[in-house]
Amino acid sequence: MGRPNIVFLVLLLPSIYLNSFVPSTDDTIGDLKKLIAAQTGTRWNKIVLKKWYTIFKDHVSLGDYEIHDGMNLELYYQ
């Protein structure tokens, strides 16, 4: 039994779909930001991921933030 294939939708104009990204609960927000940076051609440390008023920290895992399949995140560039 393998890990499920999780698809993240990050809101940005235009929208970014991170297909075939198979994270574990141990992957960090920083890992996700590096993947987004590779697809958008931006620097990963300039990307800010948020959900409502919560700014996700780079060193915290996806599992700690309970980020799951189909979750919408806000993407900002600073």
mmCIF file of C-alpha atoms in Angstrom:
data_model
loop_
_atom_site.group_PDB
_atom_site.id
_atom_site.type_symbol
_atom_site.label_atom_id
_atom_site.label_comp_id
_atom_site.label_asym_id
_atom_site.label_seq_id
_atom_site.Cartn_x
_atom_site.Cartn_y
_atom_site.Cartn_z
ATOM 1 C CA MET A 1 0.000 0.000 0.000
ATOM 2 C CA GLY A 2 1.674 3.220 -1.197
ATOM 3 C CA ARG A 3 1.204 6.765 -0.144
ATOM 4 C CA PRO A 4 -1.813 8.521 -1.645
ATOM 5 C CA ASN A 5 -1.288 10.952 -4.492
ATOM 6 C CA ILE A 6 -2.222 14.355 -3.098
ATOM 7 C CA VAL A 7 -3.027 17.305 -5.327
ATOM 8 C CA PHE A 8 -2.636 20.803 -3.911
ATOM 9 C CA LEU A 9 -4.323 23.832 -5.393
ATOM 10 C CA VAL A 10 -2.520 27.051 -4.685
ATOM 11 C CA LEU A 11 -4.466 30.200 -5.484
ATOM 12 C CA LEU A 12 -2.608 32.550 -7.781
ATOM 13 C CA LEU A 13 -3.479 34.181 -11.058
ATOM 14 C CA PRO A 14 -3.182 31.963 -12.987
ATOM 15 C CA SER A 15 -3.846 28.985 -10.692
ATOM 16 C CA ILE A 16 -1.082 26.510 -10.018
ATOM 17 C CA TYR A 17 -1.935 22.834 -9.817
ATOM 18 C CA LEU A 18 0.695 20.700 -8.150
ATOM 19 C CA ASN A 19 -0.145 17.341 -9.633
ATOM 20 C CA SER A 20 1.778 14.179 -8.843
ATOM 21 C CA PHE A 21 3.219 15.641 -5.645
ATOM 22 C CA VAL A 22 3.208 12.788 -3.148
ATOM 23 C CA PRO A 23 3.994 14.291 0.236
ATOM 24 C CA SER A 24 4.357 12.554 3.508
ATOM 25 C CA THR A 25 3.305 14.108 6.774
ATOM 26 C CA ASP A 26 7.019 14.693 7.404
ATOM 27 C CA ASP A 27 7.457 16.990 4.373
ATOM 28 C CA THR A 28 7.747 20.629 5.371
ATOM 29 C CA ILE A 29 6.162 23.812 4.102
ATOM 30 C CA GLY A 30 9.624 24.706 2.824
ATOM 31 C CA ASP A 31 9.619 21.571 0.641
ATOM 32 C CA LEU A 32 6.247 22.566 -0.811
ATOM 33 C CA LYS A 33 7.472 26.107 -1.466
ATOM 34 C CA LYS A 34 10.512 24.752 -3.328
ATOM 35 C CA LEU A 35 8.237 22.697 -5.561
ATOM 36 C CA ILE A 36 6.064 25.751 -6.272
ATOM 37 C CA ALA A 37 9.177 27.811 -6.997
ATOM 38 C CA ALA A 38 10.399 25.232 -9.504
ATOM 39 C CA GLN A 39 7.081 25.358 -11.368
ATOM 40 C CA THR A 40 6.707 29.152 -11.316
ATOM 41 C CA GLY A 41 10.313 30.216 -11.820
ATOM 42 C CA THR A 42 10.431 32.264 -8.619
ATOM 43 C CA ARG A 43 12.690 32.081 -5.600
ATOM 44 C CA TRP A 44 11.286 29.768 -2.918
ATOM 45 C CA ASN A 45 12.266 32.026 -0.037
ATOM 46 C CA LYS A 46 10.143 34.847 -1.505
ATOM 47 C CA ILE A 47 6.972 32.707 -1.452
ATOM 48 C CA VAL A 48 4.556 33.056 1.469
ATOM 49 C CA LEU A 49 1.817 30.452 1.965
ATOM 50 C CA LYS A 50 -1.215 31.407 4.033
ATOM 51 C CA LYS A 51 -4.654 30.143 4.984
ATOM 52 C CA TRP A 52 -6.880 32.938 6.265
ATOM 53 C CA TYR A 53 -4.663 34.689 8.809
ATOM 54 C CA THR A 54 -2.254 31.825 9.409
ATOM 55 C CA ILE A 55 1.156 32.208 7.763
ATOM 56 C CA PHE A 56 2.745 28.780 7.343
ATOM 57 C CA LYS A 57 6.321 28.529 8.661
ATOM 58 C CA ASP A 58 8.963 26.783 6.512
ATOM 59 C CA HIS A 59 10.202 24.347 9.150
ATOM 60 C CA VAL A 60 6.772 22.983 10.162
ATOM 61 C CA SER A 61 5.511 19.790 8.530
ATOM 62 C CA LEU A 62 2.402 19.476 6.398
ATOM 63 C CA GLY A 63 1.000 17.009 8.911
ATOM 64 C CA ASP A 64 1.326 19.509 11.759
ATOM 65 C CA TYR A 65 -0.730 22.038 9.789
ATOM 66 C CA GLU A 66 -3.169 19.279 8.725
ATOM 67 C CA ILE A 67 -2.731 20.163 5.044
ATOM 68 C CA HIS A 68 -4.532 17.518 3.013
ATOM 69 C CA ASP A 69 -5.711 16.571 -0.461
ATOM 70 C CA GLY A 70 -7.609 19.309 -2.274
ATOM 71 C CA MET A 71 -6.863 22.012 0.275
ATOM 72 C CA ASN A 72 -6.724 25.587 -1.043
ATOM 73 C CA LEU A 73 -3.842 27.762 0.062
ATOM 74 C CA GLU A 74 -3.121 31.421 -0.562
ATOM 75 C CA LEU A 75 0.187 32.206 -2.243
ATOM 76 C CA TYR A 76 1.896 35.556 -1.881
ATOM 77 C CA TYR A 77 5.224 36.790 -3.209
ATOM 78 C CA GLN A 78 7.215 39.147 -0.987
#
